[in-house]
Amino acid sequence: MVNPKLCSRPKIHYRCIRPSDLDILEHIHVKLFPIRYESAFFQDVVNGRDIVSWGAVDTSRPDHQSDELIGFVTARIVLAKESEIVDMLGYDSSKSDQTLVYILTLGVVESYRNHGIASSLIREVIKYASSIPTCRAVYLHVISYNNPAIFLYKKMSFKCIRRLQGFYVINGQQYDSYLFLYYVNGGRSPCSPLELLAAIVSYMRSGFKSVAAKLCRSEDRKISRWSMCKESHSLVSGSHNKRNLSVERVGYECV
């Protein structure tokens, strides 16, 4: 089984996981994760039953190991309206077909870490999600003490949107989980800070326009009254008329 020691730079190839990977896939999961998965899960993965998956192999290894998994990622498609993050999507109830891709498991054999394999596997998932027109995001849970995974997702522009108390129960002990999200295909939060700022600016502009329009109407009325006074030969000095006309025109042109 997998316990390789790297003697040279690996040549990593990515492919779909298949039935022949069943034993090694289960072995790596047992070795890497404190959570135990049922055999039905692995059968679904290798047979592609409602689960999509990608594996990483090192083709520079000896022939009998060159196609053996040293990393993997598994995921499934879920309906957005039935997910726990529907409130983070700006969900349109009229579009009931909107979907998400949820990452189930991601792992790399210890001796192959720090070679960018996990990042490449995540990019495969993002590329897959982006190819689905109805998909709006990729999301996943990370146990709160897994700092390397948290750093990786943040580096890949995933957003940590909430902390879930006691999400995992391992050997009778509760552990918190972080929920990470990566938007695709125009997916977005209901109201981002940028959208809020744009709304405020728009509101201020509309307010300024309203004040300006009122000033414009006020100046128009003043000019109209001045014209009526002139036509009725009211007793106003010529110099005074000239000053008022100059002021009214300046105000009008500023509007």
Short mmCIF file of N, CA and C in Angstrom, two decimals, residues 89-168:
data_model
loop_
_atom_site.label_atom_id
_atom_site.label_comp_id
_atom_site.label_asym_id
_atom_site.label_seq_id
_atom_site.Cartn_x
_atom_site.Cartn_y
_atom_site.Cartn_z
N LEU A 89 -26.50 32.93 -1.09
CA LEU A 89 -26.43 32.88 -2.55
C LEU A 89 -27.22 33.97 -3.25
N GLY A 90 -27.96 34.78 -2.53
CA GLY A 90 -28.86 35.70 -3.22
C GLY A 90 -29.81 34.88 -4.07
N TYR A 91 -30.34 33.82 -3.47
CA TYR A 91 -31.09 32.80 -4.21
C TYR A 91 -32.37 33.35 -4.83
N ASP A 92 -32.56 33.03 -6.09
CA ASP A 92 -33.77 33.42 -6.82
C ASP A 92 -34.72 32.21 -6.84
N SER A 93 -35.81 32.30 -6.08
CA SER A 93 -36.73 31.17 -5.96
C SER A 93 -37.37 30.78 -7.28
N SER A 94 -37.34 31.69 -8.26
CA SER A 94 -37.92 31.37 -9.56
C SER A 94 -37.00 30.45 -10.37
N LYS A 95 -35.75 30.31 -9.93
CA LYS A 95 -34.79 29.45 -10.63
C LYS A 95 -34.52 28.23 -9.76
N SER A 96 -35.43 27.30 -9.77
CA SER A 96 -35.37 26.14 -8.88
C SER A 96 -34.29 25.14 -9.28
N ASP A 97 -33.67 25.34 -10.44
CA ASP A 97 -32.67 24.40 -10.91
C ASP A 97 -31.25 24.78 -10.49
N GLN A 98 -31.08 25.85 -9.72
CA GLN A 98 -29.73 26.26 -9.32
C GLN A 98 -29.09 25.19 -8.44
N THR A 99 -27.79 24.93 -8.68
CA THR A 99 -27.10 23.85 -7.98
C THR A 99 -25.80 24.35 -7.34
N LEU A 100 -25.22 23.47 -6.53
CA LEU A 100 -23.93 23.71 -5.88
C LEU A 100 -23.11 22.43 -5.99
N VAL A 101 -21.79 22.56 -5.84
CA VAL A 101 -20.94 21.39 -5.74
C VAL A 101 -20.35 21.36 -4.33
N TYR A 102 -20.59 20.26 -3.63
CA TYR A 102 -20.12 20.12 -2.25
C TYR A 102 -18.94 19.15 -2.21
N ILE A 103 -17.80 19.62 -1.71
CA ILE A 103 -16.62 18.76 -1.60
C ILE A 103 -16.77 17.86 -0.37
N LEU A 104 -16.73 16.57 -0.59
CA LEU A 104 -16.91 15.59 0.48
C LEU A 104 -15.60 15.29 1.19
N THR A 105 -14.59 14.85 0.42
CA THR A 105 -13.28 14.54 1.02
C THR A 105 -12.17 15.00 0.07
N LEU A 106 -11.05 15.36 0.68
CA LEU A 106 -9.85 15.77 -0.06
C LEU A 106 -8.65 15.30 0.73
N GLY A 107 -7.75 14.57 0.08
CA GLY A 107 -6.58 14.08 0.81
C GLY A 107 -5.39 13.81 -0.09
N VAL A 108 -4.20 13.96 0.49
CA VAL A 108 -2.95 13.68 -0.22
C VAL A 108 -2.04 12.90 0.73
N VAL A 109 -1.45 11.85 0.25
CA VAL A 109 -0.52 11.06 1.06
C VAL A 109 0.59 11.98 1.59
N GLU A 110 0.97 11.78 2.83
CA GLU A 110 1.87 12.71 3.53
C GLU A 110 3.15 13.02 2.77
N SER A 111 3.78 12.00 2.22
CA SER A 111 5.06 12.22 1.54
C SER A 111 4.92 13.00 0.24
N TYR A 112 3.69 13.20 -0.25
CA TYR A 112 3.47 13.96 -1.48
C TYR A 112 2.90 15.36 -1.23
N ARG A 113 2.87 15.76 0.02
CA ARG A 113 2.34 17.09 0.32
C ARG A 113 3.36 18.18 -0.04
N ASN A 114 2.85 19.41 -0.15
CA ASN A 114 3.67 20.58 -0.52
C ASN A 114 4.20 20.49 -1.95
N HIS A 115 3.47 19.79 -2.78
CA HIS A 115 3.79 19.74 -4.22
C HIS A 115 2.65 20.34 -5.05
N GLY A 116 1.71 21.00 -4.41
CA GLY A 116 0.61 21.62 -5.13
C GLY A 116 -0.47 20.67 -5.59
N ILE A 117 -0.46 19.43 -5.08
CA ILE A 117 -1.42 18.42 -5.52
C ILE A 117 -2.83 18.75 -5.03
N ALA A 118 -2.96 19.11 -3.77
CA ALA A 118 -4.28 19.45 -3.23
C ALA A 118 -4.87 20.65 -3.97
N SER A 119 -4.04 21.64 -4.26
CA SER A 119 -4.51 22.83 -4.99
C SER A 119 -5.01 22.44 -6.38
N SER A 120 -4.28 21.57 -7.04
CA SER A 120 -4.68 21.13 -8.38
C SER A 120 -5.99 20.34 -8.34
N LEU A 121 -6.17 19.52 -7.33
CA LEU A 121 -7.41 18.76 -7.21
C LEU A 121 -8.60 19.70 -6.97
N ILE A 122 -8.39 20.73 -6.16
CA ILE A 122 -9.46 21.71 -5.92
C ILE A 122 -9.80 22.45 -7.20
N ARG A 123 -8.76 22.78 -7.97
CA ARG A 123 -9.00 23.47 -9.25
C ARG A 123 -9.81 22.60 -10.20
N GLU A 124 -9.62 21.29 -10.14
CA GLU A 124 -10.42 20.38 -10.97
C GLU A 124 -11.90 20.50 -10.59
N VAL A 125 -12.17 20.58 -9.30
CA VAL A 125 -13.55 20.71 -8.84
C VAL A 125 -14.15 22.04 -9.28
N ILE A 126 -13.37 23.12 -9.14
CA ILE A 126 -13.85 24.45 -9.53
C ILE A 126 -14.12 24.49 -11.04
N LYS A 127 -13.23 23.89 -11.81
CA LYS A 127 -13.41 23.85 -13.26
C LYS A 127 -14.67 23.06 -13.61
N TYR A 128 -14.87 21.96 -12.94
CA TYR A 128 -16.07 21.15 -13.17
C TYR A 128 -17.33 21.93 -12.81
N ALA A 129 -17.34 22.59 -11.64
CA ALA A 129 -18.50 23.37 -11.21
C ALA A 129 -18.78 24.51 -12.19
N SER A 130 -17.72 25.14 -12.68
CA SER A 130 -17.88 26.25 -13.63
C SER A 130 -18.47 25.80 -14.96
N SER A 131 -18.29 24.53 -15.28
CA SER A 131 -18.81 24.01 -16.56
C SER A 131 -20.31 23.69 -16.48
N ILE A 132 -20.88 23.76 -15.29
CA ILE A 132 -22.31 23.49 -15.11
C ILE A 132 -23.04 24.83 -15.07
N PRO A 133 -23.82 25.18 -16.09
CA PRO A 133 -24.45 26.50 -16.15
C PRO A 133 -25.28 26.87 -14.93
N THR A 134 -25.91 25.87 -14.30
CA THR A 134 -26.78 26.17 -13.16
C THR A 134 -26.04 26.25 -11.83
N CYS A 135 -24.76 25.90 -11.81
CA CYS A 135 -23.99 25.88 -10.56
C CYS A 135 -23.59 27.28 -10.14
N ARG A 136 -23.73 27.59 -8.86
CA ARG A 136 -23.43 28.93 -8.35
C ARG A 136 -22.26 28.96 -7.38
N ALA A 137 -21.85 27.81 -6.84
CA ALA A 137 -20.75 27.84 -5.87
C ALA A 137 -20.24 26.44 -5.57
N VAL A 138 -19.01 26.40 -5.05
CA VAL A 138 -18.41 25.20 -4.48
C VAL A 138 -18.29 25.46 -2.98
N TYR A 139 -18.67 24.48 -2.14
CA TYR A 139 -18.53 24.71 -0.70
C TYR A 139 -18.11 23.43 0.02
N LEU A 140 -17.69 23.57 1.26
CA LEU A 140 -17.16 22.45 2.03
C LEU A 140 -17.05 22.81 3.50
N HIS A 141 -16.82 21.80 4.33
CA HIS A 141 -16.58 21.99 5.76
C HIS A 141 -15.13 21.60 6.08
N VAL A 142 -14.53 22.33 7.03
CA VAL A 142 -13.18 22.01 7.51
C VAL A 142 -13.21 21.98 9.03
N ILE A 143 -12.68 20.93 9.62
CA ILE A 143 -12.63 20.86 11.07
C ILE A 143 -11.75 21.99 11.60
N SER A 144 -12.12 22.57 12.72
CA SER A 144 -11.53 23.83 13.17
C SER A 144 -10.03 23.77 13.47
N TYR A 145 -9.50 22.58 13.77
CA TYR A 145 -8.07 22.49 14.09
C TYR A 145 -7.18 22.18 12.88
N ASN A 146 -7.78 22.01 11.71
CA ASN A 146 -6.99 21.67 10.51
C ASN A 146 -6.45 22.95 9.86
N ASN A 147 -5.44 23.52 10.49
CA ASN A 147 -4.89 24.80 10.01
C ASN A 147 -4.31 24.75 8.60
N PRO A 148 -3.60 23.69 8.20
CA PRO A 148 -3.09 23.65 6.82
C PRO A 148 -4.22 23.72 5.78
N ALA A 149 -5.34 23.02 6.04
CA ALA A 149 -6.46 23.05 5.10
C ALA A 149 -7.11 24.43 5.08
N ILE A 150 -7.26 25.04 6.25
CA ILE A 150 -7.84 26.38 6.33
C ILE A 150 -6.98 27.37 5.54
N PHE A 151 -5.68 27.30 5.72
CA PHE A 151 -4.76 28.18 4.98
C PHE A 151 -4.88 27.95 3.48
N LEU A 152 -4.97 26.69 3.06
CA LEU A 152 -5.06 26.36 1.64
C LEU A 152 -6.31 26.97 1.01
N TYR A 153 -7.45 26.80 1.65
CA TYR A 153 -8.70 27.32 1.06
C TYR A 153 -8.71 28.84 1.01
N LYS A 154 -8.18 29.47 2.04
CA LYS A 154 -8.09 30.93 2.01
C LYS A 154 -7.17 31.40 0.89
N LYS A 155 -6.08 30.69 0.70
CA LYS A 155 -5.13 31.04 -0.36
C LYS A 155 -5.77 30.90 -1.74
N MET A 156 -6.72 29.97 -1.85
CA MET A 156 -7.40 29.75 -3.12
C MET A 156 -8.68 30.58 -3.27
N SER A 157 -8.81 31.60 -2.42
CA SER A 157 -9.91 32.59 -2.50
C SER A 157 -11.26 32.05 -2.08
N PHE A 158 -11.29 30.95 -1.32
CA PHE A 158 -12.53 30.53 -0.70
C PHE A 158 -12.84 31.49 0.44
N LYS A 159 -14.12 31.72 0.70
CA LYS A 159 -14.54 32.61 1.78
C LYS A 159 -15.05 31.79 2.96
N CYS A 160 -14.52 32.09 4.14
CA CYS A 160 -15.02 31.44 5.35
C CYS A 160 -16.27 32.20 5.79
N ILE A 161 -17.43 31.58 5.67
CA ILE A 161 -18.68 32.31 5.88
C ILE A 161 -19.31 32.07 7.25
N ARG A 162 -18.94 30.98 7.93
CA ARG A 162 -19.46 30.80 9.28
C ARG A 162 -18.72 29.67 10.01
N ARG A 163 -18.87 29.70 11.33
CA ARG A 163 -18.33 28.64 12.19
C ARG A 163 -19.49 27.88 12.79
N LEU A 164 -19.46 26.57 12.68
CA LEU A 164 -20.54 25.72 13.16
C LEU A 164 -20.09 25.00 14.42
N GLN A 165 -20.77 25.27 15.53
CA GLN A 165 -20.41 24.69 16.82
C GLN A 165 -20.76 23.20 16.86
N GLY A 166 -19.79 22.39 17.29
CA GLY A 166 -20.03 20.97 17.50
C GLY A 166 -20.46 20.21 16.26
N PHE A 167 -20.00 20.63 15.09
CA PHE A 167 -20.43 20.01 13.82
C PHE A 167 -19.94 18.56 13.73
N TYR A 168 -18.69 18.32 14.15
CA TYR A 168 -18.13 16.97 14.12
C TYR A 168 -18.17 16.34 15.52
#
